[in-house]
Short mmCIF file of C-alpha atoms in Angstrom, two decimals:
data_model
loop_
_atom_site.label_atom_id
_atom_site.label_comp_id
_atom_site.label_asym_id
_atom_site.label_seq_id
_atom_site.Cartn_x
_atom_site.Cartn_y
_atom_site.Cartn_z
CA MET N 180 0.00 0.00 0.00
CA SER N 181 2.88 2.38 0.53
CA SER N 182 4.38 4.74 -1.99
CA ARG N 183 6.18 8.09 -2.00
CA GLU N 184 2.78 9.78 -1.89
CA HIS N 185 1.28 7.49 0.76
CA PRO N 186 3.94 6.33 3.25
CA GLU N 187 3.29 3.28 5.39
CA VAL N 188 4.65 2.66 8.89
CA PRO N 189 5.50 -1.07 8.96
CA ALA N 190 4.59 -2.52 12.36
CA GLY N 191 3.79 -6.04 11.28
CA TYR N 192 4.67 -9.17 9.35
CA ARG N 193 7.98 -10.97 9.15
CA ARG N 194 9.70 -9.49 12.20
CA PRO N 195 10.18 -5.82 11.31
CA LEU N 196 11.68 -3.70 14.06
CA LEU N 197 8.45 -2.07 15.22
CA HIS N 198 6.65 -5.37 15.71
CA GLN N 199 9.61 -6.66 17.70
CA PHE N 200 8.82 -3.92 20.21
CA LEU N 201 5.12 -4.83 20.26
CA SER N 202 5.40 -8.59 20.74
CA PRO N 203 6.11 -9.89 24.25
CA LEU N 204 7.93 -12.77 22.54
CA THR N 205 10.71 -10.47 21.32
CA ASN N 206 10.48 -7.41 23.58
CA GLN N 207 12.26 -8.37 26.78
CA ARG N 208 13.19 -4.80 27.68
CA ALA N 209 13.02 -3.62 31.28
CA ASP N 210 12.92 0.11 30.46
CA ARG N 211 10.02 2.34 29.42
CA TYR N 212 9.92 0.65 25.96
CA GLY N 213 9.09 -2.79 27.32
CA GLY N 214 6.98 -4.62 29.86
CA SER N 215 3.37 -3.46 29.82
CA LEU N 216 1.33 -2.91 26.67
CA PRO N 217 1.71 0.90 26.81
CA GLY N 218 5.48 0.45 27.16
CA ARG N 219 5.69 -1.97 24.22
CA MET N 220 3.53 0.35 22.07
CA ARG N 221 5.59 3.45 22.96
CA PHE N 222 8.33 3.21 20.28
CA PRO N 223 6.04 2.23 17.36
CA LEU N 224 3.72 5.12 18.27
CA GLU N 225 6.68 7.53 18.53
CA VAL N 226 7.78 6.44 15.04
CA PHE N 227 4.26 6.90 13.69
CA ASP N 228 4.06 10.38 15.24
CA GLN N 229 7.37 11.35 13.61
CA VAL N 230 6.20 10.13 10.20
CA ARG N 231 2.81 11.83 10.61
CA ASP N 232 4.51 15.12 11.60
CA ALA N 233 6.86 14.95 8.59
CA PHE N 234 3.99 15.09 6.08
CA PRO N 235 1.16 17.57 5.53
CA ALA N 236 -2.09 16.68 7.30
CA SER N 237 -3.71 16.28 3.87
CA ARG N 238 -1.38 13.41 2.95
CA PRO N 239 -2.55 9.97 4.11
CA ILE N 240 -0.25 7.88 6.29
CA PHE N 241 -0.89 4.12 6.43
CA ALA N 242 0.16 1.56 9.03
CA HIS N 243 0.75 -2.14 8.48
CA LEU N 244 0.27 -4.10 11.65
CA CYS N 245 0.34 -7.69 12.69
CA ALA N 246 -2.95 -8.48 14.40
CA SER N 247 -1.67 -11.65 16.06
CA ASP N 248 1.57 -13.58 16.50
CA ASP N 249 -0.54 -16.73 16.17
CA VAL N 250 1.05 -18.17 19.31
CA GLU N 251 -0.43 -18.34 22.80
CA VAL N 252 1.88 -15.98 24.67
CA GLY N 253 2.54 -13.52 21.84
CA TRP N 254 0.95 -10.36 20.49
CA THR N 255 -2.83 -10.79 20.45
CA LEU N 256 -5.77 -9.44 18.49
CA GLU N 257 -6.99 -7.60 21.60
CA GLN N 258 -3.66 -5.78 21.86
CA ALA N 259 -3.65 -5.05 18.13
CA LEU N 260 -7.11 -3.46 18.39
CA ILE N 261 -5.86 -1.15 21.14
CA LEU N 262 -2.90 -0.16 18.94
CA ALA N 263 -5.15 0.34 15.91
CA LYS N 264 -7.42 2.71 17.85
CA GLU N 265 -4.40 4.65 19.08
CA LEU N 266 -2.97 4.88 15.54
CA GLU N 267 -6.32 6.12 14.25
CA ALA N 268 -6.50 8.75 17.01
CA ARG N 269 -3.04 9.96 15.93
CA GLY N 270 -4.06 10.41 12.30
CA CYS N 271 -3.55 7.02 10.65
CA SER N 272 -5.47 7.04 7.37
CA ALA N 273 -5.69 3.27 6.74
CA ILE N 274 -4.48 0.09 8.41
CA GLN N 275 -3.25 -3.04 6.66
CA VAL N 276 -3.62 -6.23 8.68
CA SER N 277 -1.55 -9.40 8.56
CA SER N 278 -0.58 -12.05 11.10
CA GLY N 279 2.18 -14.41 12.16
CA GLY N 280 5.83 -14.37 11.24
CA ILE N 281 7.45 -13.44 14.55
CA GLN N 282 8.80 -16.94 15.23
CA PRO N 283 11.93 -17.81 13.20
CA LEU N 284 10.43 -21.13 12.08
CA ASP N 285 7.05 -19.61 11.21
CA SER N 286 7.24 -19.67 7.43
CA ALA N 287 3.68 -20.75 6.67
CA PRO N 288 1.43 -17.96 5.41
CA ALA N 289 -1.57 -17.10 7.54
CA GLU N 290 -4.73 -18.96 6.66
CA ARG N 291 -7.21 -16.95 4.61
CA GLU N 292 -10.04 -17.50 7.09
CA ASN N 293 -7.84 -16.26 9.93
CA LEU N 294 -6.91 -13.11 7.98
CA GLU N 295 -10.57 -12.50 7.16
CA SER N 296 -11.60 -12.74 10.82
CA LEU N 297 -8.76 -10.39 11.83
CA ALA N 298 -9.79 -7.87 9.15
CA ARG N 299 -13.44 -8.01 10.25
CA ALA N 300 -12.43 -7.43 13.90
CA LEU N 301 -10.27 -4.48 12.92
CA LYS N 302 -13.05 -2.99 10.77
CA ALA N 303 -15.42 -3.23 13.72
CA ALA N 304 -12.94 -1.41 15.97
CA VAL N 305 -11.84 1.54 13.81
CA ALA N 306 -13.40 3.90 11.29
CA ALA N 307 -10.24 4.07 9.15
CA PRO N 308 -10.23 1.87 6.03
CA VAL N 309 -8.82 -1.61 6.61
CA ALA N 310 -6.67 -3.40 4.06
CA MET N 311 -6.26 -7.16 4.23
CA THR N 312 -3.13 -8.93 3.09
CA SER N 313 -4.43 -11.60 0.76
CA PRO N 314 -2.94 -14.81 -0.56
CA LEU N 315 -5.82 -15.03 -3.04
CA THR N 316 -5.40 -14.83 -6.78
CA GLY N 317 -8.98 -15.45 -7.94
CA TYR N 318 -10.71 -12.32 -9.21
CA GLN N 319 -14.14 -13.25 -7.82
CA GLN N 320 -12.70 -14.14 -4.38
CA VAL N 321 -10.89 -10.82 -4.05
CA GLU N 322 -13.94 -8.87 -5.24
CA ALA N 323 -16.11 -10.72 -2.70
CA LEU N 324 -13.85 -9.71 0.21
CA VAL N 325 -14.48 -6.05 -0.57
CA SER N 326 -18.12 -6.27 -1.64
CA GLN N 327 -19.05 -8.31 1.47
CA GLY N 328 -17.33 -5.78 3.73
CA THR N 329 -14.57 -8.03 5.04
CA ALA N 330 -12.02 -5.34 4.14
CA ASP N 331 -12.02 -1.99 2.38
CA LEU N 332 -8.86 -2.74 0.38
CA ILE N 333 -6.95 -5.87 -0.55
CA ALA N 334 -3.15 -5.75 -0.52
CA MET N 335 -1.97 -7.81 -3.47
CA THR N 336 1.81 -7.36 -3.22
CA HIS N 337 2.88 -10.98 -3.73
CA THR N 338 0.19 -11.62 -6.33
CA LEU N 339 1.31 -8.58 -8.35
CA LEU N 340 4.96 -9.56 -8.14
CA ASN N 341 4.06 -12.87 -9.76
CA ALA N 342 1.42 -11.51 -12.16
CA PRO N 343 1.91 -7.78 -12.88
CA ARG N 344 -1.08 -7.63 -15.26
CA TRP N 345 -3.44 -9.14 -12.66
CA PRO N 346 -5.49 -5.91 -12.26
CA TRP N 347 -6.14 -5.70 -16.02
CA LEU N 348 -7.23 -9.32 -16.22
CA ALA N 349 -9.37 -8.97 -13.09
CA ALA N 350 -11.14 -5.90 -14.51
CA HIS N 351 -11.80 -7.71 -17.77
CA SER N 352 -13.05 -10.83 -15.95
CA LEU N 353 -15.42 -8.72 -13.84
CA GLY N 354 -16.83 -6.84 -16.83
CA GLY N 355 -14.72 -3.70 -16.54
CA ARG N 356 -12.85 -1.91 -19.28
CA VAL N 357 -9.16 -1.15 -19.06
CA TRP N 358 -7.22 1.51 -20.88
CA MET N 359 -3.62 0.75 -21.70
CA PRO N 360 -1.00 2.24 -24.04
CA VAL N 361 -1.38 1.01 -27.60
CA GLN N 362 2.02 -0.70 -27.39
CA TYR N 363 0.63 -3.06 -24.74
CA THR N 364 -2.33 -4.17 -26.83
CA HIS N 365 -0.30 -6.02 -29.46
CA GLY N 366 -1.43 -9.65 -29.47
CA ARG N 367 -4.23 -9.02 -26.95
CA SER N 368 -7.16 -8.13 -29.15
CA GLY N 369 -10.51 -8.40 -27.46
CA LEU N 370 -9.16 -8.17 -23.92
CA PHE N 371 -8.68 -4.42 -23.71
CA TRP N 372 -9.73 -1.24 -25.41
CA LYS N 373 -7.55 1.61 -26.50
CA ARG N 374 -8.11 5.29 -27.05
#
C-alpha cells in the first residue's frame, strides 16, 4: 500500500523492528519501551508520530500491523485493536492487517479464514479503512472480500509480483474496461480497449 505519496509505517509481518517492540515474545526490555502494553507500544507510536509530523495533514499515512503472533503468549488481536485505535487517534489514514511471522520457524502464510476474521475485527474497531493482506489470486474471491465488507482494500503485493497484469485481467473478468497504451495491446485483441 505504501508509496512516495502514501507512506506506510511497517509494524507487522515478518519481524520488522516495530513489531519486535510490540510482541512480548521479542520485547524483553526492562525500560520504558518494554513490559506493559503501553510500554511496548511506545516506540512504534513515537515512530508513527514522527512520520505523521513529517507530512502535511492532507497526505494519508498508512500503518501495516500484525494483528496476532498466532502463538499463545505472543501479540494478540486484543492488543492489536488497542494499537489500531491509538494509531487512528493519531491520524492514521488506513491500516493493513496481517498475522504471524514473529517466530523464526514460522514460514507458513496465515490462513485466509484467519486473515478475514482479523480484518473483520479491525473494521469493527476503527473507522479508518482496513486493508487485508491476501494470498488469493482469484478475481471473484478478491472482489467478494471487498463487496461483502470483510475489508475496504486488498493488498496484493505478492500476487502482483508474480502476475503484474493481474489488475487488467481482473477488470476484464469482472466486466470492466481497461485503458492501456497502444504498445501493450499487441497480441491481446478483445481483452482491452484503447483510445
